[in-house]
């Protein structure tokens, strides 16, 4: 296709089927007639020769266009889920110390949320988390762990979130749901253990 034809059709790119003067058999920009590979290589060279200036320019653009950037990133991630998952697994495998440090920072910053997730994980393994739980239910349960932390700070001794009907009781097993949670002092919770007294 010739450039004039691409212009007439309103196309952004066109391809002559012949290599450019640098030997690239690539699409060309209709606006400039320059091939895509030449532009890409020029950008790489420009970045290598002016790395600090290019990074400063990118950071300036990013600060002014965070929403646009986030939309582009999410769009790319959605279109490349397998690559994103593979890269994440590879990074975790190659950086165990960083993963551990990040986890510890999260636990220190959100101890109540971490405890809630840990208990939910145990409950899932015990198959005690119903599929019909709503986002509001999960929020209520996380609030129970926040309440336990708040009471611990207020009273000076440890409070815990207990399952009223134990997840793995001797006679009956309960579910990991808001209505089955209560906040108790640690000593009382330890005495209760997995027992449940039927009324």
Coordinates of N, CA and C in Angstrom, one line a residue:
X1 N 0.8 -1.2 0.0 CA 0.0 0.0 0.0 C 0.9 1.2 0.0
X2 N 0.5 2.2 -0.7 CA 1.2 3.5 -0.8 C 0.7 4.4 0.3
X3 N 1.6 5.4 0.7 CA 1.2 6.3 1.8 C 0.0 7.2 1.4
X4 N -0.1 7.6 0.1 CA -1.3 8.4 -0.3 C -2.6 7.6 -0.1
X5 N -2.6 6.3 -0.3 CA -3.8 5.5 -0.2 C -4.1 5.4 1.3
X6 N -3.1 5.2 2.2 CA -3.3 5.1 3.6 C -3.9 6.5 4.1
X7 N -3.4 7.6 3.6 CA -3.9 8.9 4.0 C -5.4 9.0 3.6
X8 N -5.7 8.6 2.4 CA -7.1 8.7 1.9 C -8.0 7.8 2.7
X9 N -7.5 6.7 3.3 CA -8.4 5.8 4.1 C -8.4 6.2 5.6
X10 N -7.6 7.2 5.9 CA -7.5 7.6 7.3 C -6.8 6.6 8.2
X11 N -5.8 5.8 7.6 CA -5.1 4.8 8.4 C -3.9 5.5 9.1
X12 N -3.6 5.0 10.3 CA -2.5 5.4 11.1 C -1.2 4.8 10.6
X13 N -1.3 3.6 10.1 CA -0.1 2.9 9.6 C -0.4 2.3 8.2
X14 N 0.7 2.1 7.5 CA 0.6 1.4 6.2 C 1.9 0.6 6.0
X15 N 1.8 -0.4 5.1 CA 3.0 -1.2 4.8 C 3.2 -1.3 3.3
X16 N 4.4 -1.0 2.9 CA 4.7 -1.0 1.4 C 5.1 -2.4 1.0
X17 N 5.4 -3.3 1.9 CA 5.9 -4.6 1.6 C 7.4 -4.6 1.2
X18 N 8.1 -3.4 1.4 CA 9.5 -3.3 1.1 C 10.2 -2.8 2.4
X19 N 11.5 -3.2 2.6 CA 12.2 -2.7 3.8 C 12.5 -1.2 3.7
X20 N 12.6 -0.6 4.8 CA 13.0 0.8 4.9 C 14.5 1.0 4.6
X21 N 15.0 2.2 4.6 CA 16.4 2.4 4.3 C 17.4 1.7 5.3
X22 N 16.8 1.4 6.5 CA 17.7 0.7 7.5 C 17.4 -0.8 7.5
X23 N 16.7 -1.3 6.5 CA 16.5 -2.7 6.3 C 15.3 -3.3 7.1
X24 N 14.5 -2.5 7.7 CA 13.3 -3.0 8.5 C 12.1 -3.3 7.7
X25 N 11.6 -4.5 7.7 CA 10.4 -4.8 7.0 C 9.2 -4.6 7.9
X26 N 8.8 -3.4 8.1 CA 7.8 -3.1 9.2 C 6.8 -2.1 8.7
X27 N 5.7 -1.9 9.4 CA 4.7 -0.9 9.1 C 5.3 0.5 9.3
X28 N 4.8 1.4 8.6 CA 5.2 2.8 8.6 C 4.1 3.7 9.1
X29 N 4.5 4.8 9.8 CA 3.5 5.8 10.2 C 3.1 6.6 9.0
X30 N 1.8 6.7 8.8 CA 1.2 7.4 7.7 C 1.6 8.9 7.8
X31 N 1.7 9.5 9.0 CA 2.0 10.9 9.2 C 3.4 11.3 8.8
X32 N 4.4 10.3 9.0 CA 5.8 10.7 8.8 C 6.5 9.8 7.7
X33 N 5.9 8.7 7.4 CA 6.5 7.7 6.5 C 7.7 7.0 7.1
X34 N 7.9 7.2 8.4 CA 9.0 6.5 9.1 C 8.5 5.2 9.6
X35 N 9.4 4.1 9.5 CA 8.9 2.8 9.9 C 8.9 2.7 11.4
X36 N 8.0 1.8 11.9 CA 7.8 1.6 13.3 C 9.0 1.1 14.0
X37 N 9.8 0.2 13.4 CA 11.0 -0.3 14.1 C 12.1 0.8 14.2
X38 N 12.2 1.7 13.3 CA 13.1 2.9 13.4 C 12.7 3.8 14.6
X39 N 11.5 4.0 14.7 CA 11.0 4.9 15.8 C 11.3 4.2 17.1
X40 N 11.0 2.9 17.2 CA 11.2 2.1 18.4 C 12.7 2.1 18.8
X41 N 13.6 1.9 17.9 CA 15.0 1.8 18.2 C 15.5 3.2 18.5
X42 N 15.0 4.3 17.9 CA 15.4 5.6 18.3 C 15.0 5.9 19.7
X43 N 13.8 5.4 20.1 CA 13.4 5.6 21.5 C 14.3 4.9 22.5
X44 N 14.7 3.7 22.1 CA 15.6 3.0 23.0 C 16.9 3.7 23.1
X45 N 17.5 4.2 22.0 CA 18.7 4.9 22.1 C 18.6 6.2 22.9
X46 N 17.5 6.9 22.7 CA 17.2 8.2 23.4 C 17.2 7.9 24.9
X47 N 16.6 6.8 25.3 CA 16.5 6.4 26.7 C 17.9 6.1 27.3
X48 N 18.6 5.3 26.5 CA 20.0 4.9 27.0 C 20.9 6.1 27.2
X49 N 20.8 7.1 26.2 CA 21.7 8.3 26.3 C 21.2 9.4 27.2
X50 N 19.9 9.3 27.6 CA 19.4 10.4 28.5 C 18.5 9.7 29.5
X51 N 19.0 8.7 30.2 CA 18.1 7.9 31.1 C 17.5 8.7 32.2
X52 N 18.3 9.6 32.9 CA 17.7 10.4 34.0 C 16.7 11.4 33.5
X53 N 16.9 12.0 32.3 CA 15.9 13.0 31.8 C 14.7 12.2 31.4
X54 N 14.8 11.0 30.8 CA 13.7 10.3 30.3 C 12.8 9.8 31.5
X55 N 13.5 9.3 32.6 CA 12.8 8.9 33.8 C 12.1 10.1 34.5
X56 N 12.7 11.2 34.5 CA 12.1 12.4 35.1 C 10.9 12.8 34.3
X57 N 11.0 12.7 33.0 CA 9.9 13.1 32.1 C 8.7 12.1 32.3
X58 N 9.0 10.8 32.5 CA 8.0 9.8 32.7 C 7.3 10.0 34.0
X59 N 8.1 10.3 35.1 CA 7.5 10.5 36.4 C 6.6 11.7 36.4
X60 N 7.0 12.7 35.7 CA 6.2 13.9 35.6 C 4.9 13.6 35.0
X61 N 4.9 12.8 33.9 CA 3.7 12.5 33.2 C 2.8 11.6 34.1
X62 N 3.5 10.6 34.7 CA 2.7 9.7 35.6 C 2.0 10.4 36.7
X63 N 2.7 11.4 37.3 CA 2.0 12.2 38.4 C 0.8 12.9 37.9
X64 N 0.8 13.4 36.7 CA -0.3 14.1 36.1 C -1.3 13.3 35.5
X65 N -1.0 12.0 35.3 CA -2.0 11.1 34.6 C -2.1 9.7 35.3
X66 N -2.2 9.7 36.6 CA -2.2 8.4 37.3 C -3.4 7.5 36.9
X67 N -4.5 8.2 36.8 CA -5.8 7.4 36.4 C -5.6 6.7 35.1
X68 N -5.1 7.5 34.1 CA -4.9 7.0 32.7 C -3.9 5.8 32.8
X69 N -2.8 6.0 33.5 CA -1.8 4.9 33.7 C -2.4 3.7 34.3
X70 N -3.2 3.9 35.4 CA -3.8 2.7 36.0 C -4.7 1.9 35.1
X71 N -5.5 2.7 34.3 CA -6.4 2.1 33.4 C -5.6 1.2 32.3
X72 N -4.5 1.8 31.8 CA -3.7 1.1 30.8 C -3.1 -0.2 31.4
X73 N -2.6 0.0 32.7 CA -2.0 -1.2 33.3 C -3.0 -2.3 33.5
X74 N -4.2 -2.0 34.0 CA -5.3 -2.9 34.3 C -5.7 -3.6 33.0
X75 N -5.8 -2.8 31.9 CA -6.2 -3.3 30.6 C -5.1 -4.3 30.1
X76 N -3.9 -4.0 30.3 CA -2.8 -4.8 29.8 C -2.8 -6.1 30.6
X77 N -2.9 -6.0 32.0 CA -2.9 -7.2 32.8 C -4.1 -8.1 32.5
X78 N -5.3 -7.5 32.2 CA -6.4 -8.3 31.8 C -6.2 -9.1 30.6
X79 N -5.4 -8.5 29.6 CA -5.2 -9.1 28.3 C -4.0 -10.1 28.4
X80 N -3.2 -10.1 29.5 CA -2.0 -10.9 29.6 C -2.0 -11.6 31.0
X81 N -3.1 -12.2 31.4 CA -3.3 -12.8 32.7 C -2.2 -13.9 33.0
X82 N -2.0 -14.8 32.0 CA -1.0 -15.9 32.1 C 0.4 -15.3 32.4
X83 N 0.8 -14.3 31.6 CA 2.1 -13.7 31.8 C 2.2 -13.1 33.1
X84 N 1.2 -12.4 33.6 CA 1.2 -11.7 34.9 C 1.4 -12.7 36.0
X85 N 0.6 -13.8 35.9 CA 0.7 -14.9 36.9 C 2.1 -15.5 36.9
X86 N 2.6 -15.8 35.7 CA 3.9 -16.5 35.6 C 5.0 -15.6 36.1
X87 N 5.0 -14.3 35.8 CA 6.0 -13.3 36.3 C 5.9 -13.2 37.8
X88 N 4.7 -13.2 38.3 CA 4.5 -13.0 39.8 C 5.1 -14.3 40.5
X89 N 4.8 -15.5 40.0 CA 5.4 -16.7 40.6 C 6.9 -16.7 40.5
X90 N 7.4 -16.3 39.4 CA 8.9 -16.3 39.2 C 9.5 -15.3 40.2
X91 N 8.9 -14.1 40.3 CA 9.5 -13.1 41.2 C 9.4 -13.6 42.7
X92 N 8.3 -14.3 43.1 CA 8.2 -14.8 44.5 C 9.3 -15.9 44.7
X93 N 9.5 -16.7 43.7 CA 10.5 -17.8 43.8 C 11.9 -17.2 43.9
X94 N 12.1 -16.1 43.2 CA 13.5 -15.5 43.2 C 13.8 -14.6 44.3
X95 N 12.7 -14.2 45.0 CA 12.9 -13.1 46.1 C 12.2 -13.5 47.4
X96 N 12.6 -14.7 48.0 CA 11.9 -15.1 49.2 C 12.1 -14.2 50.4
X97 N 13.3 -13.5 50.5 CA 13.5 -12.6 51.6 C 12.6 -11.4 51.5
X98 N 12.4 -10.9 50.2 CA 11.6 -9.7 50.0 C 10.1 -10.0 50.3
X99 N 9.7 -11.3 49.9 CA 8.3 -11.7 50.1 C 8.1 -11.8 51.6
X100 N 9.0 -12.4 52.4 CA 8.9 -12.5 53.8 C 8.8 -11.1 54.5
X101 N 9.7 -10.2 54.1 CA 9.7 -8.9 54.7 C 8.4 -8.1 54.4
X102 N 7.9 -8.3 53.2 CA 6.6 -7.7 52.8 C 5.5 -8.2 53.7
X103 N 5.5 -9.5 53.9 CA 4.4 -10.1 54.7 C 4.5 -9.6 56.1
X104 N 5.7 -9.5 56.7 CA 5.9 -9.1 58.0 C 5.5 -7.6 58.2
X105 N 5.7 -6.8 57.2 CA 5.3 -5.4 57.2 C 3.8 -5.3 57.2
X106 N 3.1 -6.2 56.4 CA 1.7 -6.2 56.4 C 1.1 -6.6 57.7
X107 N 1.7 -7.7 58.3 CA 1.2 -8.2 59.6 C 1.3 -7.1 60.7
X108 N 2.4 -6.4 60.7 CA 2.7 -5.3 61.7 C 1.7 -4.2 61.5
X109 N 1.4 -3.9 60.2 CA 0.5 -2.7 59.9 C -0.9 -3.1 60.1
X110 N -1.3 -4.3 59.8 CA -2.7 -4.8 59.8 C -2.8 -6.1 60.6
X111 N -2.5 -6.1 61.9 CA -2.6 -7.4 62.6 C -4.0 -8.0 62.7
X112 N -5.0 -7.1 62.8 CA -6.4 -7.6 62.9 C -6.8 -8.3 61.6
X113 N -6.5 -7.6 60.4 CA -6.8 -8.1 59.1 C -6.1 -9.4 58.8
X114 N -4.8 -9.5 59.3 CA -4.0 -10.7 59.0 C -4.6 -11.9 59.8
X115 N -5.0 -11.6 61.1 CA -5.6 -12.7 61.9 C -6.9 -13.1 61.2
X116 N -7.7 -12.2 60.8 CA -9.0 -12.5 60.1 C -8.8 -13.4 58.9
X117 N -7.8 -13.1 58.1 CA -7.5 -13.9 56.9 C -7.0 -15.3 57.3
X118 N -6.1 -15.3 58.3 CA -5.6 -16.6 58.7 C -6.7 -17.5 59.2
X119 N -7.6 -17.0 60.0 CA -8.7 -17.8 60.5 C -9.6 -18.3 59.4
X120 N -9.9 -17.3 58.5 CA -10.7 -17.7 57.3 C -10.0 -18.8 56.5
X121 N -8.7 -18.7 56.4 CA -8.0 -19.8 55.6 C -8.2 -21.1 56.3
X122 N -8.0 -21.2 57.6 CA -8.2 -22.4 58.4 C -9.7 -22.9 58.2
X123 N -10.6 -22.0 58.2 CA -12.0 -22.3 58.1 C -12.3 -22.9 56.7
X124 N -11.6 -22.3 55.7 CA -11.8 -22.8 54.3 C -11.3 -24.2 54.2
X125 N -10.1 -24.5 54.8 CA -9.6 -25.8 54.7 C -10.5 -26.8 55.5
X126 N -11.2 -26.4 56.5 CA -12.1 -27.2 57.2 C -13.5 -27.3 56.5
X127 N -13.6 -26.5 55.4 CA -14.8 -26.5 54.6 C -16.0 -25.9 55.5
X128 N -15.6 -24.9 56.3 CA -16.6 -24.2 57.2 C -17.0 -22.8 56.7
X129 N -16.6 -22.4 55.5 CA -16.9 -21.1 55.0 C -18.0 -21.3 53.9
X130 N -19.2 -20.8 54.1 CA -20.3 -21.0 53.1 C -20.1 -20.1 51.9
X131 N -20.5 -20.6 50.8 CA -20.3 -19.8 49.5 C -21.2 -18.6 49.5
X132 N -22.3 -18.6 50.3 CA -23.2 -17.4 50.2 C -22.8 -16.2 51.1
X133 N -21.6 -16.2 51.6 CA -21.1 -15.1 52.4 C -21.1 -13.9 51.5
X134 N -21.5 -12.7 52.0 CA -21.5 -11.5 51.2 C -20.3 -10.6 51.6
X135 N -20.1 -9.6 50.8 CA -19.0 -8.6 51.2 C -19.3 -8.0 52.5
X136 N -20.6 -7.7 52.8 CA -20.9 -7.2 54.1 C -20.6 -8.1 55.3
X137 N -20.9 -9.4 55.0 CA -20.5 -10.5 56.0 C -19.0 -10.4 56.3
X138 N -18.2 -10.4 55.3 CA -16.8 -10.4 55.4 C -16.3 -9.2 56.2
X139 N -17.0 -8.0 55.9 CA -16.6 -6.8 56.6 C -17.0 -6.9 58.1
X140 N -18.1 -7.4 58.4 CA -18.5 -7.6 59.8 C -17.5 -8.5 60.5
X141 N -17.0 -9.5 59.9 CA -16.1 -10.4 60.5 C -14.8 -9.7 60.8
X142 N -14.3 -8.9 59.8 CA -13.1 -8.2 60.0 C -13.2 -7.2 61.1
X143 N -14.4 -6.6 61.3 CA -14.7 -5.7 62.4 C -14.5 -6.4 63.7
X144 N -14.9 -7.7 63.8 CA -14.8 -8.4 65.0 C -13.3 -8.5 65.5
X145 N -12.4 -8.7 64.5 CA -11.0 -8.8 64.9 C -10.4 -7.4 65.3
X146 N -11.0 -6.3 64.7 CA -10.6 -5.0 65.1 C -11.1 -4.7 66.5
X147 N -12.3 -5.2 66.8 CA -12.8 -5.0 68.2 C -11.9 -5.8 69.2
X148 N -11.5 -6.9 68.9 CA -10.6 -7.7 69.8 C -9.3 -6.9 70.0
X149 N -8.8 -6.4 69.0 CA -7.5 -5.6 69.1 C -7.8 -4.3 70.0
X150 N -8.9 -3.7 69.8 CA -9.2 -2.5 70.5 C -9.4 -2.8 72.0
X151 N -10.1 -3.9 72.3 CA -10.3 -4.3 73.7 C -8.9 -4.7 74.4
X152 N -8.1 -5.3 73.6 CA -6.7 -5.7 74.1 C -6.0 -4.4 74.5
X153 N -6.0 -3.4 73.7 CA -5.4 -2.1 74.0 C -6.0 -1.4 75.2
X154 N -7.3 -1.5 75.2 CA -8.1 -0.8 76.3 C -7.8 -1.4 77.7
X155 N -8.0 -2.7 77.8 CA -8.0 -3.4 79.0 C -6.6 -3.9 79.5
X156 N -5.6 -4.0 78.5 CA -4.3 -4.4 78.9 C -4.1 -5.9 78.9
X157 N -5.1 -6.7 78.5 CA -4.9 -8.1 78.4 C -5.5 -8.6 77.1
X158 N -5.1 -9.7 76.6 CA -5.5 -10.1 75.2 C -6.9 -10.6 75.1
X159 N -7.6 -10.1 74.1 CA -8.9 -10.6 73.7 C -8.8 -11.3 72.3
X160 N -9.6 -12.2 72.1 CA -9.6 -13.0 70.9 C -11.0 -13.1 70.3
X161 N -11.1 -13.4 69.0 CA -12.4 -13.7 68.3 C -12.6 -15.2 68.4
X162 N -13.7 -15.6 68.9 CA -14.0 -17.0 69.1 C -15.2 -17.4 68.3
X163 N -15.2 -18.7 67.8 CA -16.4 -19.2 67.2 C -17.3 -19.8 68.2
X164 N -18.5 -19.2 68.4 CA -19.5 -19.7 69.4 C -19.7 -21.2 69.3
X165 N -20.0 -21.6 68.1 CA -20.1 -23.1 67.8 C -18.7 -23.4 67.1
X166 N -17.9 -24.2 67.7 CA -16.5 -24.4 67.2 C -16.6 -25.0 65.7
X167 N -15.5 -24.6 64.9 CA -15.5 -25.1 63.6 C -15.3 -26.6 63.5
X168 N -14.6 -27.1 64.5 CA -14.3 -28.6 64.6 C -14.7 -29.1 66.0
X169 N -16.0 -28.9 66.3 CA -16.5 -29.3 67.6 C -16.6 -30.8 67.8
X170 N -16.7 -31.3 69.0 CA -16.8 -32.8 69.2 C -18.2 -33.3 68.9
X171 N -19.2 -32.4 69.2 CA -20.6 -32.9 68.9 C -21.2 -32.2 67.7
X172 N -20.8 -30.9 67.5 CA -21.4 -30.1 66.4 C -20.3 -29.2 65.9
X173 N -20.4 -28.9 64.6 CA -19.4 -27.9 64.0 C -20.2 -26.7 63.4
X174 N -19.7 -25.5 63.7 CA -20.3 -24.3 63.2 C -19.7 -23.8 61.9
X175 N -20.1 -22.7 61.5 CA -19.7 -22.1 60.3 C -18.9 -20.8 60.6
X176 N -18.0 -20.4 59.7 CA -17.2 -19.2 59.8 C -18.1 -18.0 59.2
X177 N -19.0 -17.5 60.0 CA -20.0 -16.5 59.6 C -20.1 -15.5 60.7
X178 N -20.6 -14.2 60.5 CA -20.6 -13.2 61.5 C -21.4 -13.6 62.7
X179 N -22.5 -14.3 62.5 CA -23.4 -14.6 63.7 C -22.8 -15.7 64.6
X180 N -21.7 -16.3 64.1 CA -21.0 -17.3 64.9 C -19.7 -16.8 65.6
X181 N -19.5 -15.5 65.6 CA -18.3 -14.9 66.2 C -18.7 -14.2 67.4
X182 N -17.8 -14.2 68.4 CA -17.9 -13.4 69.6 C -16.5 -13.1 70.1
X183 N -16.3 -11.9 70.8 CA -15.0 -11.5 71.3 C -14.9 -11.8 72.7
X184 N -13.9 -12.6 73.1 CA -13.7 -13.1 74.5 C -12.3 -12.8 74.9
X185 N -12.1 -12.7 76.3 CA -10.7 -12.6 76.8 C -10.0 -13.9 76.4
X186 N -8.7 -13.9 76.1 CA -7.9 -15.0 75.7 C -8.0 -16.2 76.7
X187 N -8.0 -15.9 78.0 CA -8.1 -16.9 79.0 C -9.4 -17.7 78.9
X188 N -10.5 -16.9 78.7 CA -11.8 -17.6 78.7 C -11.9 -18.4 77.4
X189 N -11.3 -17.9 76.3 CA -11.4 -18.6 75.0 C -10.6 -19.9 75.1
X190 N -9.5 -19.9 75.8 CA -8.6 -21.1 75.9 C -9.3 -22.1 76.8
X191 N -10.1 -21.7 77.8 CA -10.8 -22.6 78.6 C -12.0 -23.3 77.9
X192 N -12.6 -22.5 77.0 CA -13.7 -23.0 76.2 C -13.2 -24.0 75.2
X193 N -12.1 -23.8 74.6 CA -11.5 -24.7 73.6 C -12.5 -25.0 72.5
X194 N -12.7 -26.3 72.1 CA -13.6 -26.7 71.1 C -14.9 -27.2 71.6
X195 N -15.2 -26.9 72.9 CA -16.4 -27.4 73.5 C -17.6 -26.4 73.2
X196 N -18.8 -27.0 73.1 CA -20.0 -26.2 72.9 C -21.1 -26.8 73.7
X197 N -21.7 -26.1 74.6 CA -22.7 -26.6 75.5 C -24.1 -26.4 74.8
X198 N -24.8 -27.5 74.6 CA -26.1 -27.4 74.0 C -27.1 -27.0 75.0
X199 N -27.9 -26.0 74.6 CA -29.0 -25.5 75.6 C -30.1 -26.5 75.7

